[in-house]
Short mmCIF file of C-alpha atoms in Angstrom, two decimals:
data_model
loop_
_atom_site.label_atom_id
_atom_site.label_comp_id
_atom_site.label_asym_id
_atom_site.label_seq_id
_atom_site.Cartn_x
_atom_site.Cartn_y
_atom_site.Cartn_z
CA MET A 1 -41.47 -27.77 34.67
CA SER A 2 -38.12 -29.31 33.82
CA HIS A 3 -36.21 -26.04 34.00
CA ALA A 4 -37.34 -25.66 37.63
CA ALA A 5 -35.51 -28.83 38.56
CA ALA A 6 -32.25 -27.60 37.05
CA SER A 7 -31.56 -24.61 39.27
CA LEU A 8 -33.13 -22.14 41.67
CA ASP A 9 -30.45 -19.54 40.92
CA ASP A 10 -32.83 -17.19 39.09
CA ALA A 11 -35.83 -17.69 41.38
CA VAL A 12 -37.53 -16.19 44.41
CA LEU A 13 -40.11 -18.16 46.39
CA VAL A 14 -43.32 -16.26 47.16
CA LEU A 15 -45.57 -17.88 49.78
CA ILE A 16 -49.01 -16.29 49.80
CA ASP A 17 -51.38 -16.22 52.79
CA ILE A 18 -50.56 -19.58 54.37
CA GLN A 19 -52.23 -18.38 57.56
CA ASN A 20 -54.00 -20.03 60.46
CA ASP A 21 -57.54 -18.98 59.57
CA TYR A 22 -57.38 -21.20 56.48
CA PHE A 23 -56.79 -24.34 58.56
CA PRO A 24 -59.21 -26.48 60.60
CA GLY A 25 -60.45 -24.46 63.56
CA GLY A 26 -59.82 -21.20 61.73
CA ALA A 27 -62.40 -18.69 60.56
CA MET A 28 -62.20 -19.69 56.86
CA PRO A 29 -60.96 -23.29 56.54
CA LEU A 30 -60.06 -24.43 53.05
CA CYS A 31 -60.12 -27.85 51.43
CA GLN A 32 -57.04 -29.87 52.47
CA PRO A 33 -54.87 -26.91 53.54
CA GLU A 34 -52.57 -29.23 55.53
CA ALA A 35 -51.53 -31.10 52.37
CA ALA A 36 -50.80 -27.85 50.54
CA ALA A 37 -48.85 -26.50 53.51
CA ARG A 38 -46.69 -29.64 53.63
CA GLN A 39 -45.72 -29.16 50.01
CA ALA A 40 -45.12 -25.45 50.53
CA ALA A 41 -42.86 -26.34 53.45
CA LEU A 42 -40.84 -28.66 51.21
CA ALA A 43 -40.40 -25.85 48.68
CA LEU A 44 -39.41 -23.50 51.47
CA ASN A 45 -36.85 -26.01 52.72
CA GLY A 46 -35.39 -26.28 49.23
CA PHE A 47 -35.06 -22.54 48.78
CA ARG A 48 -33.46 -22.14 52.19
CA ARG A 49 -30.91 -24.84 51.43
CA ALA A 50 -30.15 -23.20 48.10
CA ALA A 51 -29.73 -19.84 49.91
CA ARG A 52 -32.32 -18.28 47.60
CA PRO A 53 -34.67 -15.46 48.67
CA VAL A 54 -38.03 -16.24 50.24
CA ILE A 55 -40.88 -13.75 50.57
CA HIS A 56 -43.79 -14.46 52.91
CA ILE A 57 -47.05 -12.66 52.14
CA ARG A 58 -49.68 -12.37 54.85
CA HIS A 59 -53.11 -10.80 54.59
CA GLU A 60 -54.72 -8.53 57.16
CA ALA A 61 -58.36 -7.66 56.61
CA ALA A 62 -59.02 -3.98 56.06
CA ARG A 63 -62.59 -3.96 54.77
CA PRO A 64 -65.53 -3.41 57.13
CA GLY A 65 -67.29 -6.59 58.18
CA ALA A 66 -64.37 -8.88 57.41
CA ALA A 67 -64.69 -12.24 59.17
CA PHE A 68 -61.14 -13.58 58.99
CA PHE A 69 -57.50 -12.44 58.98
CA LEU A 70 -58.46 -9.80 61.51
CA PRO A 71 -55.45 -7.77 62.69
CA GLY A 72 -54.04 -8.91 66.00
CA THR A 73 -55.74 -12.32 65.97
CA PRO A 74 -53.98 -15.71 65.87
CA GLY A 75 -55.86 -16.51 62.67
CA ALA A 76 -53.93 -13.83 60.83
CA ASP A 77 -50.57 -15.34 61.79
CA ILE A 78 -48.53 -17.33 59.30
CA HIS A 79 -49.00 -21.07 59.86
CA PRO A 80 -46.15 -22.76 61.77
CA ALA A 81 -45.47 -25.15 58.86
CA VAL A 82 -44.00 -22.25 56.87
CA ALA A 83 -43.11 -19.78 59.62
CA PRO A 84 -40.51 -17.20 58.59
CA VAL A 85 -37.01 -17.31 60.01
CA PRO A 86 -34.80 -14.27 60.64
CA GLY A 87 -33.69 -12.66 57.41
CA GLU A 88 -36.74 -13.69 55.38
CA THR A 89 -38.99 -10.92 54.12
CA VAL A 90 -42.57 -10.71 55.40
CA ILE A 91 -44.99 -8.41 53.56
CA THR A 92 -48.48 -7.58 54.79
CA LYS A 93 -51.19 -6.84 52.26
CA ALA A 94 -54.86 -5.86 52.29
CA TRP A 95 -55.80 -6.78 48.68
CA PRO A 96 -55.82 -10.06 46.72
CA ASN A 97 -52.98 -8.81 44.48
CA SER A 98 -49.83 -9.02 46.61
CA PHE A 99 -48.28 -6.15 44.61
CA ARG A 100 -51.06 -3.67 45.35
CA ASP A 101 -50.11 -1.07 47.97
CA THR A 102 -47.17 -3.17 49.19
CA PRO A 103 -43.38 -3.02 48.75
CA LEU A 104 -43.31 -6.35 46.90
CA ALA A 105 -42.31 -4.89 43.53
CA GLY A 106 -39.39 -3.03 45.10
CA VAL A 107 -38.26 -6.05 47.10
CA LEU A 108 -38.22 -8.16 43.94
CA ALA A 109 -36.40 -5.48 41.99
CA ALA A 110 -33.69 -5.46 44.65
CA ALA A 111 -33.43 -9.26 44.65
CA GLY A 112 -33.21 -9.33 40.86
CA PRO A 113 -34.93 -12.64 40.02
CA SER A 114 -36.23 -13.50 36.58
CA ARG A 115 -38.59 -16.15 37.95
CA LEU A 116 -41.14 -16.25 40.74
CA VAL A 117 -42.07 -19.59 42.27
CA VAL A 118 -45.49 -19.20 43.89
CA ALA A 119 -47.39 -21.27 46.43
CA GLY A 120 -50.20 -20.40 48.78
CA MET A 121 -53.85 -19.78 49.45
CA MET A 122 -56.45 -19.24 48.06
CA THR A 123 -55.76 -20.44 44.51
CA HIS A 124 -58.80 -18.70 43.04
CA MET A 125 -58.19 -15.38 44.77
CA CYS A 126 -54.82 -14.14 46.04
CA VAL A 127 -52.67 -16.70 44.22
CA ASP A 128 -54.46 -16.00 40.94
CA ALA A 129 -54.31 -12.20 41.33
CA THR A 130 -50.63 -12.20 42.29
CA VAL A 131 -49.54 -14.55 39.52
CA ARG A 132 -51.27 -12.46 36.87
CA ALA A 133 -49.74 -9.26 38.26
CA GLY A 134 -46.28 -10.83 38.34
CA PHE A 135 -46.64 -11.94 34.73
CA ASP A 136 -47.72 -8.42 33.72
CA LEU A 137 -44.58 -7.06 35.37
CA GLY A 138 -42.44 -9.29 33.17
CA TYR A 139 -41.60 -12.18 35.48
CA ALA A 140 -41.66 -15.81 34.47
CA VAL A 141 -43.94 -17.43 37.05
CA THR A 142 -44.04 -21.02 38.24
CA VAL A 143 -47.04 -22.11 40.33
CA LEU A 144 -46.66 -25.14 42.59
CA ALA A 145 -50.10 -26.70 42.14
CA ASP A 146 -49.82 -29.14 45.03
CA ALA A 147 -48.72 -26.33 47.35
CA CYS A 148 -51.90 -24.32 46.78
CA ALA A 149 -55.36 -24.73 48.29
CA THR A 150 -58.82 -23.32 47.76
CA ARG A 151 -62.43 -24.01 48.80
CA ASP A 152 -65.90 -24.71 47.46
CA LEU A 153 -67.53 -21.75 45.75
CA ALA A 154 -71.16 -20.99 44.93
CA PHE A 155 -72.48 -19.35 41.78
CA ASP A 156 -75.91 -19.10 40.18
CA GLY A 157 -77.46 -21.55 42.60
CA ARG A 158 -74.85 -24.27 42.29
CA THR A 159 -71.86 -25.31 44.35
CA VAL A 160 -68.52 -25.61 42.59
CA ALA A 161 -66.36 -28.16 44.41
CA ALA A 162 -62.93 -27.06 45.57
CA ALA A 163 -61.21 -29.58 43.29
CA ASP A 164 -63.00 -28.09 40.29
CA VAL A 165 -62.18 -24.53 41.39
CA GLN A 166 -58.54 -25.54 41.75
CA ALA A 167 -58.43 -27.21 38.35
CA ALA A 168 -60.17 -24.35 36.54
CA PHE A 169 -57.98 -21.61 37.95
CA LEU A 170 -54.73 -23.50 37.48
CA ALA A 171 -55.74 -24.39 33.93
CA ALA A 172 -56.42 -20.72 33.20
CA LEU A 173 -53.06 -19.66 34.65
CA ALA A 174 -51.25 -22.39 32.74
CA ALA A 175 -52.74 -21.20 29.45
CA VAL A 176 -50.76 -17.92 29.48
CA TYR A 177 -49.66 -16.64 32.84
CA ALA A 178 -47.53 -19.35 34.43
CA GLN A 179 -45.90 -22.72 34.24
CA VAL A 180 -47.87 -24.98 36.58
CA GLY A 181 -46.30 -28.06 38.11
CA ALA A 182 -45.60 -30.00 41.28
CA THR A 183 -43.30 -29.18 44.16
CA ALA A 184 -41.22 -32.29 43.37
CA ASP A 185 -40.24 -30.63 40.08
CA LEU A 186 -38.16 -28.12 42.03
CA GLY A 187 -35.61 -30.89 42.46
CA VAL A 188 -35.41 -30.91 46.26
CA PRO A 189 -33.40 -34.12 46.95
CA PRO A 190 -35.26 -36.90 48.81
CA LEU A 191 -32.82 -36.71 51.75
CA GLN A 192 -33.72 -33.07 52.27
CA LYS A 193 -37.39 -33.96 52.22
CA ALA A 194 -36.88 -36.72 54.77
CA GLU A 195 -34.88 -34.43 57.05
CA HIS A 196 -37.57 -31.78 56.83
CA LEU A 197 -40.37 -34.19 57.65
CA ARG A 198 -38.48 -35.56 60.65
CA ARG A 199 -38.42 -32.05 62.09
CA LYS A 200 -42.23 -31.85 61.98
#
């Protein structure tokens, strides 16, 4: 991801569903969401310092019987580690694909980026769906692997560990749909990282 380190001038950061229900004590805790959120916060800090656009995506459940991200509950709120500040765009969605039935495409068209830098939750669901949609719309997409989190899945009588889910979905995205790398590749200087962590 060497080009990511060079400049953020052509990029928009898209943070997907980093919401309270995915953290310990929430209705759908993931595997190591705190670690992913810390890396997402570092990316967010870097984009803010570069004065580049940031788009926060949050999910609100619309289907009957949903058990998490219920409208009006604290679990549906964006986690404090990546809370929006005034001037940053927040988009609410009801589908895994962040472009579906939302203004995201129009917001990006107005911002004019050629590259989307994506982090968030869950890797196998909303991150995957959004990255593929962004690619289909013609954007170059970078996925920050260490700023994404997922959970164990079950299929055909076996449990697939979260680490294997993460690896499989990121490998599939990296094959065609995105460049996959680490948050450090964005080139956020160490001093900025240290300052950010001191504020936590």
